[in-house]
Tab-separated table of C-alpha atoms in Angstrom:
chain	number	residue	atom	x	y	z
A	1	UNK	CA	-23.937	-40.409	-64.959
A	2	UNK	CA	-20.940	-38.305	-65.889
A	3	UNK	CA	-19.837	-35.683	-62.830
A	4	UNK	CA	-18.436	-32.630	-63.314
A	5	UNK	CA	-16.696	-31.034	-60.649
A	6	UNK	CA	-15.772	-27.321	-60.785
A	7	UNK	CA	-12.834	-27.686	-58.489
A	8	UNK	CA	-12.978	-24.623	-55.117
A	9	UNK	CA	-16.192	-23.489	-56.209
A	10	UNK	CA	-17.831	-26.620	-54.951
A	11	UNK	CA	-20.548	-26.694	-57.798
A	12	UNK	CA	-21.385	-30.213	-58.875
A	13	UNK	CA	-23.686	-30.729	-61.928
A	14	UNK	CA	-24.833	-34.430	-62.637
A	15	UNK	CA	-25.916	-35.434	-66.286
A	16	UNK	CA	-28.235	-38.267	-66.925
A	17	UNK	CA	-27.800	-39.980	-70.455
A	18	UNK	CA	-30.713	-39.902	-72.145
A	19	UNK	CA	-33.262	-43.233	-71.470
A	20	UNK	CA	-33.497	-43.892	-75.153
A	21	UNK	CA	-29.956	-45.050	-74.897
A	22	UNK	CA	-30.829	-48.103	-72.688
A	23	UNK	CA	-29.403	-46.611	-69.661
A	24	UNK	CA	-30.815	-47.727	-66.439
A	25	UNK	CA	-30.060	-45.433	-63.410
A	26	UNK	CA	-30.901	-47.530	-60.925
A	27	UNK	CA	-28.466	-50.388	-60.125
A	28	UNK	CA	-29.565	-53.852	-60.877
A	29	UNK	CA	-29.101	-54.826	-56.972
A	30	UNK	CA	-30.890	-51.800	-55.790
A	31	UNK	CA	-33.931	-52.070	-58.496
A	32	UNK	CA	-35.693	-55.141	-56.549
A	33	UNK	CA	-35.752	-53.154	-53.273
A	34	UNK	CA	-37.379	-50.206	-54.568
A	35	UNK	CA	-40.934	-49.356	-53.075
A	36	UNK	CA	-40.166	-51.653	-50.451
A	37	UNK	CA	-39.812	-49.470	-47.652
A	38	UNK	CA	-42.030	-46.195	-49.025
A	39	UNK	CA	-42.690	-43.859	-51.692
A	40	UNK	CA	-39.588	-42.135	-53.235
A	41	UNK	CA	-39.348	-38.824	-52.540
A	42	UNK	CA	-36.364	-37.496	-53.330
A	43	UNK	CA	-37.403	-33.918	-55.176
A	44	UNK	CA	-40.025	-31.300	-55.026
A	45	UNK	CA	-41.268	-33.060	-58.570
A	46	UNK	CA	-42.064	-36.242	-56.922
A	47	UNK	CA	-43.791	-34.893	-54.037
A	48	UNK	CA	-46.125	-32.976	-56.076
A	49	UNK	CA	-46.578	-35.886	-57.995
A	50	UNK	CA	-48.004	-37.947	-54.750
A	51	UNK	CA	-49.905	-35.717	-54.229
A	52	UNK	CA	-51.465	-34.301	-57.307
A	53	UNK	CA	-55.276	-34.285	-57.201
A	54	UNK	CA	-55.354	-34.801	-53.483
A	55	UNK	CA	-56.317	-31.587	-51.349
A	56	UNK	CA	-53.844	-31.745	-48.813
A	57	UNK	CA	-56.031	-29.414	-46.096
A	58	UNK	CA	-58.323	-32.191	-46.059
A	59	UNK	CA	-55.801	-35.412	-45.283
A	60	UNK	CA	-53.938	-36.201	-42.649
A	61	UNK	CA	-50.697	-37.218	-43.774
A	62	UNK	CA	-47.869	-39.320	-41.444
A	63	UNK	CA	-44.825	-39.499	-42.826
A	64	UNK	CA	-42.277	-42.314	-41.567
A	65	UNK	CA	-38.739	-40.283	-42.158
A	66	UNK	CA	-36.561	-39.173	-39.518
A	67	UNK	CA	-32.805	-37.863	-40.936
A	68	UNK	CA	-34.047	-36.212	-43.800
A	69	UNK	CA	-37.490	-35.845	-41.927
A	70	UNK	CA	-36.661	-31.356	-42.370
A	71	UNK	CA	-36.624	-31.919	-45.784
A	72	UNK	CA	-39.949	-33.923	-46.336
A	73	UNK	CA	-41.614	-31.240	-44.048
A	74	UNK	CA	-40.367	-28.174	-46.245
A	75	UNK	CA	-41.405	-30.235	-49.542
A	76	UNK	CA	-45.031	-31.041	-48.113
A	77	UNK	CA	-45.549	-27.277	-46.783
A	78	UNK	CA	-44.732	-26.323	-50.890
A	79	UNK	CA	-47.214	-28.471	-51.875
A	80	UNK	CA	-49.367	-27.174	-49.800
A	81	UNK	CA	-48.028	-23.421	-50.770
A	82	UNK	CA	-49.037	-24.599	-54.666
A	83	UNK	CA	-52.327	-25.658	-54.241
A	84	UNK	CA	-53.722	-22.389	-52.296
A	85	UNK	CA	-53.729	-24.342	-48.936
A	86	UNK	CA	-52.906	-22.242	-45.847
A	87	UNK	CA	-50.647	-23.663	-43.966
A	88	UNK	CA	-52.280	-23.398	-40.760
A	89	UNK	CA	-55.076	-26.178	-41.947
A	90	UNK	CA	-52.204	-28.828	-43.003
A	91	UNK	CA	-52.114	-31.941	-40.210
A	92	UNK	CA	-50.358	-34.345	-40.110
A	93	UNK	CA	-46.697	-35.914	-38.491
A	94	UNK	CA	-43.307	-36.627	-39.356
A	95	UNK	CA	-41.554	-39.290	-36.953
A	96	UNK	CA	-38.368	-36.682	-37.090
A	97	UNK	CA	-37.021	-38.666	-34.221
A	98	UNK	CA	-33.434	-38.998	-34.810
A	99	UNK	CA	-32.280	-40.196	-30.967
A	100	UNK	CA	-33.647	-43.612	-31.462
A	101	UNK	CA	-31.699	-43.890	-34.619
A	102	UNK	CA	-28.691	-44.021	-33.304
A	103	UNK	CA	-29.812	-47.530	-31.328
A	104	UNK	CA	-32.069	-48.666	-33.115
A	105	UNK	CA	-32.748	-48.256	-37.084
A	106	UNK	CA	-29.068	-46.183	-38.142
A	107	UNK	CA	-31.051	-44.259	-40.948
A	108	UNK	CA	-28.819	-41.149	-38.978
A	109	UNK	CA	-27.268	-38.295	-41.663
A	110	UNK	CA	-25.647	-36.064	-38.856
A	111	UNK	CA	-23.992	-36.530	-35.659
A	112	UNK	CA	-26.250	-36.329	-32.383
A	113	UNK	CA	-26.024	-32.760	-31.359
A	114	UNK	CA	-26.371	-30.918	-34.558
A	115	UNK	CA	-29.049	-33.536	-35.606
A	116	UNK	CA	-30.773	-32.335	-32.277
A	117	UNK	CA	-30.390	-28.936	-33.615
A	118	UNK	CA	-31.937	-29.514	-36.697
A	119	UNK	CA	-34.672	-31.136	-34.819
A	120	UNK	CA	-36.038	-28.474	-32.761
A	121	UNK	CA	-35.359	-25.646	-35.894
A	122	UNK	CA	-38.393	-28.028	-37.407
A	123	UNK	CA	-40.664	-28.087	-34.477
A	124	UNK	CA	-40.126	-24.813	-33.744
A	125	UNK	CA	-40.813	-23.853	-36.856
A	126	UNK	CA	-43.971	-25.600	-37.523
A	127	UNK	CA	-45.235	-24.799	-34.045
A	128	UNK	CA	-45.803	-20.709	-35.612
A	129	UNK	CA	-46.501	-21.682	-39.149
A	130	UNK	CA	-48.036	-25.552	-38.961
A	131	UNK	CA	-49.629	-25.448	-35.904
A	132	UNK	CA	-52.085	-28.852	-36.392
A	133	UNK	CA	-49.016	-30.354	-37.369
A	134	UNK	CA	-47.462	-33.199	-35.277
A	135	UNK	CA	-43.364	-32.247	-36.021
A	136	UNK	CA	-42.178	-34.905	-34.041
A	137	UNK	CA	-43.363	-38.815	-33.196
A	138	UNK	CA	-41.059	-39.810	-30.495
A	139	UNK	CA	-40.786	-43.907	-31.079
A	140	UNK	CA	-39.964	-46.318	-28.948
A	141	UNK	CA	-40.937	-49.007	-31.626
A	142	UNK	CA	-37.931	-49.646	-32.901
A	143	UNK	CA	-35.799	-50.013	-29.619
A	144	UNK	CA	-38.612	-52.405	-28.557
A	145	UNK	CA	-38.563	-54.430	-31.965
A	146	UNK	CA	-34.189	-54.141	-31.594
A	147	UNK	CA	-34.502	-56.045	-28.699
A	148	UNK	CA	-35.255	-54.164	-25.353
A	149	UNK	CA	-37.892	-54.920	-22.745
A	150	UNK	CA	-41.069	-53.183	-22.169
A	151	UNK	CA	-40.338	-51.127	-19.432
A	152	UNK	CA	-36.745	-50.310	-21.434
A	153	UNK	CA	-38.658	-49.482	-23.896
A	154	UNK	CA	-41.035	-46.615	-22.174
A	155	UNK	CA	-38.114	-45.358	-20.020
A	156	UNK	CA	-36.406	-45.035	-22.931
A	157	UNK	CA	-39.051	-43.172	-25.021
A	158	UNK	CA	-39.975	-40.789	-22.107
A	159	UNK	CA	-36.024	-39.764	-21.753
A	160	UNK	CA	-35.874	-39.267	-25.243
A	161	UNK	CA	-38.757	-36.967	-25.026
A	162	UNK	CA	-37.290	-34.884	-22.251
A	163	UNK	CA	-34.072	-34.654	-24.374
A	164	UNK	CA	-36.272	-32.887	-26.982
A	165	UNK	CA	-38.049	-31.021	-24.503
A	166	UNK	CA	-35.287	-29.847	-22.719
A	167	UNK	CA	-33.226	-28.622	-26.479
A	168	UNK	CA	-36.380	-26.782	-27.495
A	169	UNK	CA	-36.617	-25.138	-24.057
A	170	UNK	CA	-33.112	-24.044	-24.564
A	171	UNK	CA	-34.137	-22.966	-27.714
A	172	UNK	CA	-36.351	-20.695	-26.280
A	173	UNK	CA	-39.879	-22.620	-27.275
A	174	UNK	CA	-42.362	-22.220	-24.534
A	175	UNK	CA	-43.552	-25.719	-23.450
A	176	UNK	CA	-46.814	-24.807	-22.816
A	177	UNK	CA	-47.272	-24.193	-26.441
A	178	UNK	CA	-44.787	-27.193	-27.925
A	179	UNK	CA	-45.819	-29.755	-25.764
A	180	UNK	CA	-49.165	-29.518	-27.390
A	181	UNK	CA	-47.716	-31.256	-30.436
A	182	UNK	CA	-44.878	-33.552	-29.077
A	183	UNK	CA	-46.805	-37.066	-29.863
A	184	UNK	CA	-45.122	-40.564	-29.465
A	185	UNK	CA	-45.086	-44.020	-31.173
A	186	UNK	CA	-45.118	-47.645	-30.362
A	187	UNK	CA	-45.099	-51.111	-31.371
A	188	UNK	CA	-47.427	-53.626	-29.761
A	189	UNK	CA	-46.024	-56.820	-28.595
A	190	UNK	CA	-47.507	-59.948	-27.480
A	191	UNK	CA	-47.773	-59.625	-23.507
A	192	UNK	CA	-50.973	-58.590	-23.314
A	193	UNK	CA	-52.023	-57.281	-20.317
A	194	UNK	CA	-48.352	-55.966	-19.857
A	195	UNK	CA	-48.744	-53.470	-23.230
A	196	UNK	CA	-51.924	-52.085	-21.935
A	197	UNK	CA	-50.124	-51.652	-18.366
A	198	UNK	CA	-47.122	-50.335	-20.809
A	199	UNK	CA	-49.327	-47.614	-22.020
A	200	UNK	CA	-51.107	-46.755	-18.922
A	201	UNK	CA	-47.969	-46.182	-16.568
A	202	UNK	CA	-46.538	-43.908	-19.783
A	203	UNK	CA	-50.091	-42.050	-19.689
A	204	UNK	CA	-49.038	-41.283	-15.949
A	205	UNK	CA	-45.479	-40.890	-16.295
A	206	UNK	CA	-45.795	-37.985	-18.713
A	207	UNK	CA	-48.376	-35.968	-17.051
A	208	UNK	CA	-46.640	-36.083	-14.386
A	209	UNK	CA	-43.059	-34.908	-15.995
A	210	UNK	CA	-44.711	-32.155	-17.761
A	211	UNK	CA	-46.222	-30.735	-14.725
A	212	UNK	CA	-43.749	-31.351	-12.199
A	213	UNK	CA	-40.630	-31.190	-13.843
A	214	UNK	CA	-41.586	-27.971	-16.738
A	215	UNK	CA	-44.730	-26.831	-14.532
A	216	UNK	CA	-46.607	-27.047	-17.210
A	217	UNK	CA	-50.538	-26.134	-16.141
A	218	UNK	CA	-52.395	-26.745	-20.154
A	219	UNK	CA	-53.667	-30.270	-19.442
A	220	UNK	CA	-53.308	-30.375	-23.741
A	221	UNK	CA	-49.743	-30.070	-23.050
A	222	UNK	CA	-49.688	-32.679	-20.384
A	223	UNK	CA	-51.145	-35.261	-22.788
A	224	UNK	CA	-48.987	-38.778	-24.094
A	225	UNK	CA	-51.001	-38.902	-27.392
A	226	UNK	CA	-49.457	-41.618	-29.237
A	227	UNK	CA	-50.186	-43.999	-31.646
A	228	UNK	CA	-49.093	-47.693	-32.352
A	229	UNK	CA	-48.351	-50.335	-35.053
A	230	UNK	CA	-49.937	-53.892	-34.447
A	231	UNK	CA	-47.389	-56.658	-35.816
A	232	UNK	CA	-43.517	-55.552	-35.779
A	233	UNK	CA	-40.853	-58.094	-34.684
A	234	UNK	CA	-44.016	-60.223	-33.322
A	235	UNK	CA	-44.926	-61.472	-36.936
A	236	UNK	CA	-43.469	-65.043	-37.668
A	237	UNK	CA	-42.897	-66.072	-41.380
A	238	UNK	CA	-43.353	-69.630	-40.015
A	239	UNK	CA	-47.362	-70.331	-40.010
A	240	UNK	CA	-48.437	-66.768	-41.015
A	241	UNK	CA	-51.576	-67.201	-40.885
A	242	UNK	CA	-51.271	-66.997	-36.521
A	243	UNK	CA	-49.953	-63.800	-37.368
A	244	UNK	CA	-53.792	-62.623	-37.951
A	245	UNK	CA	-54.236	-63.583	-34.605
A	246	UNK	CA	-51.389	-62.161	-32.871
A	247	UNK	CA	-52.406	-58.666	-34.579
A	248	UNK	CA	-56.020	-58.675	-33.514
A	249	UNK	CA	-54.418	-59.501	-29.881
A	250	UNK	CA	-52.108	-56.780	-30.038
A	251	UNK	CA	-55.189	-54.474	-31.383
A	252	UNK	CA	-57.139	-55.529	-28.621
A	253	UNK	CA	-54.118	-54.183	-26.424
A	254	UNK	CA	-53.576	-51.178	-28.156
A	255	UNK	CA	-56.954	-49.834	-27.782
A	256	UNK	CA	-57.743	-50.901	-23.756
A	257	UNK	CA	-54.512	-49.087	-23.208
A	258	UNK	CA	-55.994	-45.943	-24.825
A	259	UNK	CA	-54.156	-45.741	-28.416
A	260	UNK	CA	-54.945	-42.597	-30.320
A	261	UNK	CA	-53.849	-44.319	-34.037
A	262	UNK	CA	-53.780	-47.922	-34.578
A	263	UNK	CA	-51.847	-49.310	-37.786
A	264	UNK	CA	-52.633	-53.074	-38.037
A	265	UNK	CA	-49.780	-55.182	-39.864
A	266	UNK	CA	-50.600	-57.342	-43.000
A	267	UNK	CA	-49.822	-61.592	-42.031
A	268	UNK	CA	-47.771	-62.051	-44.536
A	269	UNK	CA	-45.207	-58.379	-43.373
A	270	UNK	CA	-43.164	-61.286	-42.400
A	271	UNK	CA	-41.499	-62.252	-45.441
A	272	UNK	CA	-43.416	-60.266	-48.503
A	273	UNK	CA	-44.850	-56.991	-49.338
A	274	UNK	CA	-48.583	-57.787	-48.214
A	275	UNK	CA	-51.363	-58.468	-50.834
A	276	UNK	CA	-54.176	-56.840	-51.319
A	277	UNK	CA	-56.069	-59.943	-49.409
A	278	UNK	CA	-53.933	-60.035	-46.571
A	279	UNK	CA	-54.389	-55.415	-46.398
A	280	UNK	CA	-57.973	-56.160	-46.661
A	281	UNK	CA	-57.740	-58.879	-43.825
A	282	UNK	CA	-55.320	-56.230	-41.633
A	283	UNK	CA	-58.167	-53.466	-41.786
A	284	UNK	CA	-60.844	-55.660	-41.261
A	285	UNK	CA	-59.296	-56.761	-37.865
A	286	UNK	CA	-60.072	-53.136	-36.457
A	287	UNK	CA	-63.291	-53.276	-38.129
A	288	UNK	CA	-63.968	-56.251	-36.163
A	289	UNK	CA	-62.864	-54.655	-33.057
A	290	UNK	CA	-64.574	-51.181	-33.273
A	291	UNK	CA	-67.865	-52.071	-34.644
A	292	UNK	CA	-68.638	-55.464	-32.966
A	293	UNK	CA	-67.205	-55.822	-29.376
A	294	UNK	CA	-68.122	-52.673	-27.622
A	295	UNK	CA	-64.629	-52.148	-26.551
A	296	UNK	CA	-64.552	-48.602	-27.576
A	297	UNK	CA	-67.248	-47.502	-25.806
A	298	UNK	CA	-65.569	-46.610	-22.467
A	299	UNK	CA	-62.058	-44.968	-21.745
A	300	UNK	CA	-59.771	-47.158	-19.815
A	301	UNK	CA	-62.546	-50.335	-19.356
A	302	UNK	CA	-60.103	-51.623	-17.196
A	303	UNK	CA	-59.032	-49.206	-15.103
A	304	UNK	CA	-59.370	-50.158	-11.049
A	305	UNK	CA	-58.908	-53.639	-11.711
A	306	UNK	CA	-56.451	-54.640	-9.333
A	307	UNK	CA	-54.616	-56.689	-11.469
A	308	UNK	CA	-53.979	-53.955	-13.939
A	309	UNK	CA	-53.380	-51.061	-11.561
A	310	UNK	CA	-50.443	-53.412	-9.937
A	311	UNK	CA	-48.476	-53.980	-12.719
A	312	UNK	CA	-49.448	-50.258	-13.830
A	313	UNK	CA	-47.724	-49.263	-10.751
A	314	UNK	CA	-44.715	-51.645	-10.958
A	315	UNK	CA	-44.094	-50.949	-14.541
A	316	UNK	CA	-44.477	-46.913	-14.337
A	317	UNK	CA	-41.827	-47.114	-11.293
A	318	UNK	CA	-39.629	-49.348	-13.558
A	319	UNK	CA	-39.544	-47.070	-15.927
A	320	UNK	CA	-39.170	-44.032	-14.160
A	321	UNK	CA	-35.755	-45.945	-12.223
A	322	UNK	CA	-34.230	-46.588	-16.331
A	323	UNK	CA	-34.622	-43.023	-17.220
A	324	UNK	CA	-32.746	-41.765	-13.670
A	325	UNK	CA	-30.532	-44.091	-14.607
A	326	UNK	CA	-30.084	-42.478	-18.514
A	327	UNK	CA	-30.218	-39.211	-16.410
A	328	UNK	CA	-27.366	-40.691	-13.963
A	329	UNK	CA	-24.987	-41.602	-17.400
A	330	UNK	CA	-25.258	-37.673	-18.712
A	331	UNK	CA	-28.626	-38.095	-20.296
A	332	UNK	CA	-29.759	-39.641	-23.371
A	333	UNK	CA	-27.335	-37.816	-25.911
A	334	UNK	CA	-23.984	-38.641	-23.757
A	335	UNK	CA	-25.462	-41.806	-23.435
A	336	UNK	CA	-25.494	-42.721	-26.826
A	337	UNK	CA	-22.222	-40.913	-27.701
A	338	UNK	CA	-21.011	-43.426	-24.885
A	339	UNK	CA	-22.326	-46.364	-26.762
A	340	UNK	CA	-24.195	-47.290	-23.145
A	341	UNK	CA	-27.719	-47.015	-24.728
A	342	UNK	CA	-26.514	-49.706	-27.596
A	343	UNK	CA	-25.153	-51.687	-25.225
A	344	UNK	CA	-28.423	-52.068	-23.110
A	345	UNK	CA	-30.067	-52.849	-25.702
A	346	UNK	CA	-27.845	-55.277	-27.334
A	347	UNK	CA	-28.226	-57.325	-24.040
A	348	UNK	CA	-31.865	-57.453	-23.116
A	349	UNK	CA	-32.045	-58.649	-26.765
A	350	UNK	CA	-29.931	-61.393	-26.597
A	351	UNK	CA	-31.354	-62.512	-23.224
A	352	UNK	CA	-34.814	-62.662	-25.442
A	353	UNK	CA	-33.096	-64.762	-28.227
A	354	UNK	CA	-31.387	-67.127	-25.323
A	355	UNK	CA	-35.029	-67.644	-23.735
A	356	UNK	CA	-36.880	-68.462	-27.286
A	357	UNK	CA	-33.595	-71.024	-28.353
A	358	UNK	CA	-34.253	-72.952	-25.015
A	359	UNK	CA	-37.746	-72.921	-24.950
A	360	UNK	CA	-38.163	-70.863	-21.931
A	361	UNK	CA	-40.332	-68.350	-24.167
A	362	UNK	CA	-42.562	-70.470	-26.376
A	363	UNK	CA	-43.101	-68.991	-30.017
A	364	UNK	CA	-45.890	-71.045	-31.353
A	365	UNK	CA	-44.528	-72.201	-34.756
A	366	UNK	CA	-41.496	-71.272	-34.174
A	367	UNK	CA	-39.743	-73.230	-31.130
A	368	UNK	CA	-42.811	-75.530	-30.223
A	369	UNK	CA	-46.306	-76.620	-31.666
């Protein structure tokens, strides 16, 4: 590519030579990672192009993108704008959650504040012209998968959604009408009585914020709808094939602890972009689980059991106690400017590593068996 720069008036103008000239525009490193992580999507063009005989008011599209999540948003609402659609029938999410980047994943553009900023110009914005859309998927996956406990890991999430909450507030958004459409994500880990008590203490937790802390009286807006992948940092490239069975586990979790959207993981995520047999195996593990064990014919099956409702209670309390203490440091943005957030993390995830390298946490395949 040749650049030509037009000096104070800031206008930049790249040429591509023309492909009949053997010119590759992708760099040989680069060109064995792409599709790896997603679709590119890096123009108008493309997007259309994803999208082209697909009616978008009928789909429900989730798109994983968080620091240039504004800009995926504006490009699907186009599409939508070019086919006829309405806007008003699109659904859908964007993760758009930028706070756990800065712990977690790094795929940050801006600093914290004006990245906040940005945030709540897109939720405010679909909330009057998207209003089925999702504009934000608070995660606590990845701070869970970068090392942090389970209770970390919903303290952390629930701060991070009062952060949000509080901005858009400021903002001027009304929470009874926002809060509708603030949904959250997860990764499942292995524990499993502990994920379902995870989920059930979080349930509580955020009723209870959005009533007593906003007042909030539309039990819509009091709801913790989130969803949940099946297989992160849990998947072992060492025997994959247990991997099946750790995501069915972690299925089983997810739905006794009342998950909305379930993504199960592919065996082999561990070390390859999955095949087509081991996708096929992935979706037939749900299959399995909503069509032949009965499991989703009750909400919260085990609900009064009192094994359940004690760690429930011990791990909703635990959580609450890490997000005073978030509150305590300045909140959730000082806390990362502060580098405390990293910090915590970087610790309860070498206290993990320490307990798998002497055997105190056994890893089947991995440290024992």
């Amino acid at each position: 590519k040749f650049l030509l720069d037009q000096g104070q008036t800031g206008l930049s103008v790249a040429l591509d030579l023309p492909t009949q000239c053997g010119y590759d525009p992708i760099d040989p490193m680069a060109r064995a990672e792409v599709g790896k992580v997603g679709v590119s999507l890096s123009n108008l063009g493309e997007v259309e192009r994803l999208f082209k005989d697909i009616d978008v008011s009928g789909i429900s599209t989730s798109f994983t993108i968080n620091g240039t999540a504004s800009i995926i948003y504006a490009m699907y609402c186009a599409v939508a704008d070019k086919q006829g659609v309405d806007r008003d029938k699109l659904t859908g999410t964007i993760q758009n959650d930028i706070l756990k980047e800065y712990v977690a994943r790094g795929t940050w553009i801006f600093p914290v504040k004006p990245s906040m900023r940005l945030i709540a110009d897109t939720i405010l914005f679909s909330n009057k012209h998207t209003p089925r859309f999702n504009a934000i998927s608070i995660a606590g996956a990845h701070v869970r998968d970068a090392g942090c406990t389970a209770v970390e890991e919903m303290g952390y999430t629930l701060a991070n959604g009062l952060a949000y909450t509080d901005e858009l507030i400021r903002r001027g958004g009304d929470v009874e009408k926002f809060a509708r459409r603030l949904s959250f994500f997860f990764y499942v880990h292995m524990d499993f009585f502990e994920e379902i008590c995870k989920f059930r203490a979080g349930r509580r937790l955020w009723a209870k914020l959005m009533k007593e802390r906003y007042n909030v009286q539309d039990p819509k807006a009091q709801m913790f709808r989130f969803g949940v992948v099946c297989g992160g940092s849990s998947l072992i490239g060492a025997q994959p094939h247990n991997n099946i069975v750790r995501v069915g586990t972690e299925t089983m979790a997810a739905v006794l602890g009342g998950a909305q959207s379930i993504f199960t993981c592919a065996f082999d995520e561990a070390f390859q972009i999955p095949t087509e047999h081991s996708a096929e195996i992935a979706l037939r593990t749900q299959q399995v689980l909503a069509f032949e064990t009965g499991v989703t014919n009750v909400v919260d099956p085990l609900g009064g059991s009192w094994y359940v409702e004690e760690i429930t209670n011990k791990m909703e309390k635990a959580a609450f106690d890490y997000f005073e203490k978030i509150d305590l440091n300045g909140g959730v943005v000082e806390s990362i400017e502060k580098g405390y957030l990293q910090k915590e993390i970087a610790d309860a995830s070498s206290e993990y590593n320490d307990k798998v390298e002497s055997n105190d946490r056994v890893i089947v395949g991995v440290n024992q068996f």
